[in-house]
mmCIF file of N, CA and C in Angstrom:
data_model
loop_
_atom_site.group_PDB
_atom_site.id
_atom_site.type_symbol
_atom_site.label_atom_id
_atom_site.label_comp_id
_atom_site.label_asym_id
_atom_site.label_seq_id
_atom_site.Cartn_x
_atom_site.Cartn_y
_atom_site.Cartn_z
ATOM 1 N N MET H 1 112.565 93.187 104.352
ATOM 2 C CA MET H 1 111.255 93.514 103.835
ATOM 3 C C MET H 1 110.895 92.515 102.737
ATOM 4 N N SER H 2 109.672 92.011 102.781
ATOM 5 C CA SER H 2 109.235 91.020 101.802
ATOM 6 C C SER H 2 108.925 91.662 100.464
ATOM 7 N N LYS H 3 109.223 90.953 99.415
ATOM 8 C CA LYS H 3 108.925 91.414 98.067
ATOM 9 C C LYS H 3 107.426 91.257 97.800
ATOM 10 N N ALA H 4 106.800 92.306 97.256
ATOM 11 C CA ALA H 4 105.374 92.259 96.935
ATOM 12 C C ALA H 4 105.148 91.323 95.747
ATOM 13 N N LEU H 5 104.063 90.578 95.805
ATOM 14 C CA LEU H 5 103.684 89.640 94.755
ATOM 15 C C LEU H 5 102.296 89.985 94.250
ATOM 16 N N SER H 6 101.921 89.365 93.167
ATOM 17 C CA SER H 6 100.534 89.414 92.718
ATOM 18 C C SER H 6 99.776 88.333 93.472
ATOM 19 N N CYS H 7 98.485 88.553 93.668
ATOM 20 C CA CYS H 7 97.686 87.538 94.356
ATOM 21 C C CYS H 7 97.670 86.247 93.550
ATOM 22 N N ARG H 8 97.691 85.136 94.283
ATOM 23 C CA ARG H 8 97.649 83.814 93.667
ATOM 24 C C ARG H 8 96.209 83.509 93.274
ATOM 25 N N PRO H 9 95.954 83.135 92.034
ATOM 26 C CA PRO H 9 94.586 82.752 91.639
ATOM 27 C C PRO H 9 94.072 81.595 92.500
ATOM 28 N N LEU H 10 92.800 81.634 92.818
ATOM 29 C CA LEU H 10 92.111 80.588 93.588
ATOM 30 C C LEU H 10 92.680 80.405 94.991
ATOM 31 N N CYS H 11 93.153 81.481 95.605
ATOM 32 C CA CYS H 11 93.701 81.405 96.958
ATOM 33 C C CYS H 11 92.709 81.963 97.975
ATOM 34 N N ALA H 12 92.556 83.275 98.020
ATOM 35 C CA ALA H 12 91.634 83.980 98.920
ATOM 36 C C ALA H 12 91.939 83.787 100.396
ATOM 37 N N ALA H 13 93.143 83.359 100.738
ATOM 38 C CA ALA H 13 93.491 83.169 102.151
ATOM 39 C C ALA H 13 93.270 84.450 102.952
ATOM 40 N N CYS H 14 93.621 85.596 102.382
ATOM 41 C CA CYS H 14 93.477 86.855 103.111
ATOM 42 C C CYS H 14 92.024 87.314 103.197
ATOM 43 N N CYS H 15 91.122 86.663 102.488
ATOM 44 C CA CYS H 15 89.687 86.971 102.559
ATOM 45 C C CYS H 15 88.960 85.993 103.483
ATOM 46 N N ILE H 16 89.712 85.046 104.033
ATOM 47 C CA ILE H 16 89.127 84.016 104.897
ATOM 48 C C ILE H 16 89.787 84.013 106.276
ATOM 49 N N ALA H 17 91.097 83.889 106.337
ATOM 50 C CA ALA H 17 91.805 83.646 107.599
ATOM 51 C C ALA H 17 91.721 84.788 108.614
ATOM 52 N N PRO H 18 91.982 86.038 108.232
ATOM 53 C CA PRO H 18 92.014 87.080 109.263
ATOM 54 C C PRO H 18 90.628 87.595 109.652
ATOM 55 N N SER H 19 90.565 88.110 110.874
ATOM 56 C CA SER H 19 89.354 88.830 111.271
ATOM 57 C C SER H 19 89.442 90.234 110.676
ATOM 58 N N ILE H 20 88.292 90.830 110.437
ATOM 59 C CA ILE H 20 88.231 92.205 109.949
ATOM 60 C C ILE H 20 87.237 92.927 110.838
ATOM 61 N N THR H 21 87.682 93.992 111.487
ATOM 62 C CA THR H 21 86.804 94.727 112.388
ATOM 63 C C THR H 21 86.107 95.894 111.698
ATOM 64 N N SER H 22 86.549 96.248 110.510
ATOM 65 C CA SER H 22 85.918 97.327 109.742
ATOM 66 C C SER H 22 84.643 96.817 109.084
ATOM 67 N N PRO H 23 83.664 97.700 108.904
ATOM 68 C CA PRO H 23 82.464 97.284 108.166
ATOM 69 C C PRO H 23 82.811 96.900 106.728
ATOM 70 N N ILE H 24 82.135 95.890 106.250
ATOM 71 C CA ILE H 24 82.251 95.417 104.869
ATOM 72 C C ILE H 24 80.827 95.426 104.328
ATOM 73 N N PRO H 25 80.598 95.857 103.089
ATOM 74 C CA PRO H 25 79.230 95.774 102.566
ATOM 75 C C PRO H 25 78.676 94.361 102.730
ATOM 76 N N GLY H 26 77.556 94.257 103.428
ATOM 77 C CA GLY H 26 76.954 92.960 103.700
ATOM 78 C C GLY H 26 77.395 92.354 105.020
ATOM 79 N N MET H 27 78.424 92.939 105.632
ATOM 80 C CA MET H 27 78.940 92.491 106.938
ATOM 81 C C MET H 27 79.258 93.755 107.750
ATOM 82 N N PRO H 28 78.229 94.434 108.251
ATOM 83 C CA PRO H 28 78.434 95.733 108.906
ATOM 84 C C PRO H 28 79.314 95.687 110.154
ATOM 85 N N ASN H 29 79.454 94.534 110.762
ATOM 86 C CA ASN H 29 80.305 94.395 111.943
ATOM 87 C C ASN H 29 81.643 93.745 111.621
ATOM 88 N N GLY H 30 82.001 93.689 110.345
ATOM 89 C CA GLY H 30 83.231 93.025 109.944
ATOM 90 C C GLY H 30 83.021 91.520 109.891
ATOM 91 N N LYS H 31 84.115 90.771 110.021
ATOM 92 C CA LYS H 31 84.001 89.309 109.974
ATOM 93 C C LYS H 31 84.981 88.663 110.931
ATOM 94 N N PRO H 32 84.581 87.537 111.502
ATOM 95 C CA PRO H 32 85.509 86.818 112.381
ATOM 96 C C PRO H 32 86.570 86.060 111.579
ATOM 97 N N ALA H 33 87.653 85.752 112.237
ATOM 98 C CA ALA H 33 88.718 84.960 111.621
ATOM 99 C C ALA H 33 88.168 83.610 111.177
ATOM 100 N N GLY H 34 88.620 83.158 110.027
ATOM 101 C CA GLY H 34 88.234 81.847 109.517
ATOM 102 C C GLY H 34 86.924 81.817 108.764
ATOM 103 N N VAL H 35 86.229 82.935 108.718
ATOM 104 C CA VAL H 35 84.952 83.024 108.006
ATOM 105 C C VAL H 35 85.191 83.725 106.675
ATOM 106 N N PRO H 36 84.768 83.133 105.559
ATOM 107 C CA PRO H 36 84.936 83.812 104.277
ATOM 108 C C PRO H 36 84.164 85.129 104.231
ATOM 109 N N CYS H 37 84.762 86.136 103.675
ATOM 110 C CA CYS H 37 84.095 87.423 103.485
ATOM 111 C C CYS H 37 82.890 87.226 102.570
ATOM 112 N N ILE H 38 81.815 87.940 102.862
ATOM 113 C CA ILE H 38 80.604 87.847 102.037
ATOM 114 C C ILE H 38 80.867 88.338 100.612
ATOM 115 N N GLN H 39 81.888 89.148 100.432
ATOM 116 C CA GLN H 39 82.221 89.675 99.105
ATOM 117 C C GLN H 39 83.099 88.723 98.288
ATOM 118 N N LEU H 40 83.440 87.587 98.854
ATOM 119 C CA LEU H 40 84.258 86.599 98.153
ATOM 120 C C LEU H 40 83.374 85.816 97.181
ATOM 121 N N MET H 41 83.693 85.902 95.908
ATOM 122 C CA MET H 41 82.888 85.243 94.880
ATOM 123 C C MET H 41 83.291 83.775 94.735
ATOM 124 N N GLU H 42 82.498 83.023 93.983
ATOM 125 C CA GLU H 42 82.761 81.591 93.787
ATOM 126 C C GLU H 42 84.139 81.310 93.205
ATOM 127 N N ASP H 43 84.629 82.229 92.377
ATOM 128 C CA ASP H 43 85.959 82.043 91.784
ATOM 129 C C ASP H 43 87.081 82.538 92.702
ATOM 130 N N LEU H 44 86.728 82.826 93.969
ATOM 131 C CA LEU H 44 87.651 83.269 95.010
ATOM 132 C C LEU H 44 88.296 84.617 94.707
ATOM 133 N N ARG H 45 87.545 85.472 94.035
ATOM 134 C CA ARG H 45 87.976 86.855 93.824
ATOM 135 C C ARG H 45 87.033 87.765 94.596
ATOM 136 N N CYS H 46 87.509 88.962 94.919
ATOM 137 C CA CYS H 46 86.739 89.937 95.685
ATOM 138 C C CYS H 46 85.785 90.701 94.770
ATOM 139 N N ALA H 47 84.509 90.717 95.144
ATOM 140 C CA ALA H 47 83.493 91.411 94.351
ATOM 141 C C ALA H 47 83.647 92.932 94.422
ATOM 142 N N ILE H 48 84.334 93.444 95.452
ATOM 143 C CA ILE H 48 84.477 94.900 95.588
ATOM 144 C C ILE H 48 85.931 95.349 95.455
ATOM 145 N N PHE H 49 86.766 94.508 94.866
ATOM 146 C CA PHE H 49 88.174 94.858 94.662
ATOM 147 C C PHE H 49 88.249 96.158 93.857
ATOM 148 N N GLY H 50 89.032 97.102 94.349
ATOM 149 C CA GLY H 50 89.205 98.374 93.655
ATOM 150 C C GLY H 50 88.062 99.359 93.857
ATOM 151 N N GLN H 51 87.054 98.983 94.622
ATOM 152 C CA GLN H 51 85.908 99.855 94.874
ATOM 153 C C GLN H 51 86.132 100.657 96.156
ATOM 154 N N PRO H 52 85.552 101.859 96.246
ATOM 155 C CA PRO H 52 85.757 102.684 97.444
ATOM 156 C C PRO H 52 85.193 102.072 98.726
ATOM 157 N N GLU H 53 84.199 101.199 98.617
ATOM 158 C CA GLU H 53 83.620 100.593 99.818
ATOM 159 C C GLU H 53 84.454 99.436 100.376
ATOM 160 N N ARG H 54 85.489 99.041 99.674
ATOM 161 C CA ARG H 54 86.385 97.992 100.171
ATOM 162 C C ARG H 54 87.144 98.541 101.378
ATOM 163 N N PRO H 55 87.153 97.818 102.505
ATOM 164 C CA PRO H 55 87.836 98.312 103.704
ATOM 165 C C PRO H 55 89.324 98.591 103.462
ATOM 166 N N ALA H 56 89.816 99.615 104.135
ATOM 167 C CA ALA H 56 91.226 99.994 104.000
ATOM 168 C C ALA H 56 92.156 98.860 104.419
ATOM 169 N N CYS H 57 91.740 98.065 105.402
ATOM 170 C CA CYS H 57 92.606 96.959 105.838
ATOM 171 C C CYS H 57 92.790 95.938 104.715
ATOM 172 N N CYS H 58 91.776 95.775 103.886
ATOM 173 C CA CYS H 58 91.884 94.849 102.751
ATOM 174 C C CYS H 58 92.795 95.437 101.674
ATOM 175 N N SER H 59 92.584 96.710 101.380
ATOM 176 C CA SER H 59 93.402 97.370 100.362
ATOM 177 C C SER H 59 94.865 97.424 100.777
ATOM 178 N N GLY H 60 95.108 97.555 102.077
ATOM 179 C CA GLY H 60 96.472 97.673 102.579
ATOM 180 C C GLY H 60 97.223 96.364 102.664
ATOM 181 N N LEU H 61 96.512 95.257 102.723
ATOM 182 C CA LEU H 61 97.180 93.954 102.809
ATOM 183 C C LEU H 61 97.674 93.551 101.421
ATOM 184 N N GLN H 62 98.959 93.425 101.291
ATOM 185 C CA GLN H 62 99.570 93.105 100.008
ATOM 186 C C GLN H 62 100.194 91.718 100.047
ATOM 187 N N ALA H 63 100.022 90.976 98.994
ATOM 188 C CA ALA H 63 100.634 89.648 98.888
ATOM 189 C C ALA H 63 102.151 89.779 98.994
ATOM 190 N N SER H 64 102.754 88.831 99.714
ATOM 191 C CA SER H 64 104.218 88.816 99.848
ATOM 192 C C SER H 64 104.675 87.360 99.936
ATOM 193 N N ALA H 65 105.923 87.129 99.628
ATOM 194 C CA ALA H 65 106.480 85.772 99.702
ATOM 195 C C ALA H 65 106.367 85.229 101.120
ATOM 196 N N GLU H 66 106.600 86.079 102.117
ATOM 197 C CA GLU H 66 106.528 85.651 103.514
ATOM 198 C C GLU H 66 105.119 85.183 103.877
ATOM 199 N N MET H 67 104.116 85.934 103.477
ATOM 200 C CA MET H 67 102.730 85.619 103.824
ATOM 201 C C MET H 67 102.161 84.494 102.953
ATOM 202 N N CYS H 68 102.431 84.529 101.687
ATOM 203 C CA CYS H 68 101.777 83.618 100.744
ATOM 204 C C CYS H 68 102.488 82.274 100.591
ATOM 205 N N GLY H 69 103.792 82.256 100.797
ATOM 206 C CA GLY H 69 104.533 81.005 100.666
ATOM 207 C C GLY H 69 104.359 80.375 99.299
ATOM 208 N N GLU H 70 104.395 79.054 99.268
ATOM 209 C CA GLU H 70 104.326 78.318 98.010
ATOM 210 C C GLU H 70 102.908 77.941 97.582
ATOM 211 N N ASP H 71 101.944 77.981 98.532
ATOM 212 C CA ASP H 71 100.594 77.561 98.171
ATOM 213 C C ASP H 71 99.545 78.145 99.116
ATOM 214 N N ARG H 72 98.308 77.923 98.807
ATOM 215 C CA ARG H 72 97.171 78.449 99.563
ATOM 216 C C ARG H 72 97.159 77.936 101.001
ATOM 217 N N ILE H 73 97.476 76.676 101.198
ATOM 218 C CA ILE H 73 97.489 76.085 102.534
ATOM 219 C C ILE H 73 98.491 76.814 103.428
ATOM 220 N N TYR H 74 99.670 77.099 102.892
ATOM 221 C CA TYR H 74 100.681 77.844 103.646
ATOM 222 C C TYR H 74 100.126 79.207 104.033
ATOM 223 N N ALA H 75 99.534 79.923 103.080
ATOM 224 C CA ALA H 75 99.006 81.267 103.337
ATOM 225 C C ALA H 75 97.907 81.237 104.398
ATOM 226 N N LEU H 76 96.999 80.281 104.311
ATOM 227 C CA LEU H 76 95.942 80.161 105.319
ATOM 228 C C LEU H 76 96.541 79.924 106.703
ATOM 229 N N HIS H 77 97.532 79.046 106.782
ATOM 230 C CA HIS H 77 98.174 78.747 108.065
ATOM 231 C C HIS H 77 98.921 79.969 108.588
ATOM 232 N N TRP H 78 99.678 80.643 107.750
ATOM 233 C CA TRP H 78 100.468 81.808 108.163
ATOM 234 C C TRP H 78 99.552 82.899 108.694
ATOM 235 N N LEU H 79 98.476 83.181 107.979
ATOM 236 C CA LEU H 79 97.541 84.217 108.418
ATOM 237 C C LEU H 79 96.796 83.804 109.689
ATOM 238 N N HIS H 80 96.487 82.525 109.833
ATOM 239 C CA HIS H 80 95.855 82.030 111.056
ATOM 240 C C HIS H 80 96.786 82.239 112.252
ATOM 241 N N GLU H 81 98.061 81.902 112.085
ATOM 242 C CA GLU H 81 99.028 82.078 113.158
ATOM 243 C C GLU H 81 99.205 83.562 113.491
ATOM 244 N N LEU H 82 99.206 84.422 112.489
ATOM 245 C CA LEU H 82 99.305 85.869 112.717
ATOM 246 C C LEU H 82 98.083 86.360 113.495
ATOM 247 N N GLU H 83 96.927 85.850 113.143
ATOM 248 C CA GLU H 83 95.694 86.211 113.847
ATOM 249 C C GLU H 83 95.808 85.852 115.324
ATOM 250 N N ILE H 84 96.295 84.669 115.629
ATOM 251 C CA ILE H 84 96.457 84.231 117.021
ATOM 252 C C ILE H 84 97.476 85.117 117.747
ATOM 253 N N ALA H 85 98.572 85.406 117.089
ATOM 254 C CA ALA H 85 99.646 86.185 117.704
ATOM 255 C C ALA H 85 99.254 87.638 117.979
ATOM 256 N N THR H 86 98.269 88.149 117.262
ATOM 257 C CA THR H 86 97.908 89.560 117.410
ATOM 258 C C THR H 86 96.565 89.767 118.105
ATOM 259 N N ARG H 87 96.037 88.724 118.705
ATOM 260 C CA ARG H 87 94.780 88.876 119.461
ATOM 261 C C ARG H 87 95.017 89.818 120.635
ATOM 262 N N PRO H 88 94.004 90.655 120.935
ATOM 263 C CA PRO H 88 94.150 91.554 122.096
ATOM 264 C C PRO H 88 94.178 90.786 123.407
#
């Protein structure tokens, strides 16, 4: 089991790489993989972090050494590969 980490500042890989099928405020049909979430602010933080309207899939995704690696590029690649591997 991977050790939970704090989110890396200026990363936002998990707000860009994966698809989200749940409604997001401003994106009622979710978002496709590789598209930044509309709630992603310029400083790469979530505008609805900790808010009840934040999708459960976002709240449930926790930073880990396995997913985040050493840098943002690694995290984007890892999540992209996971997206491909879990396509229906």
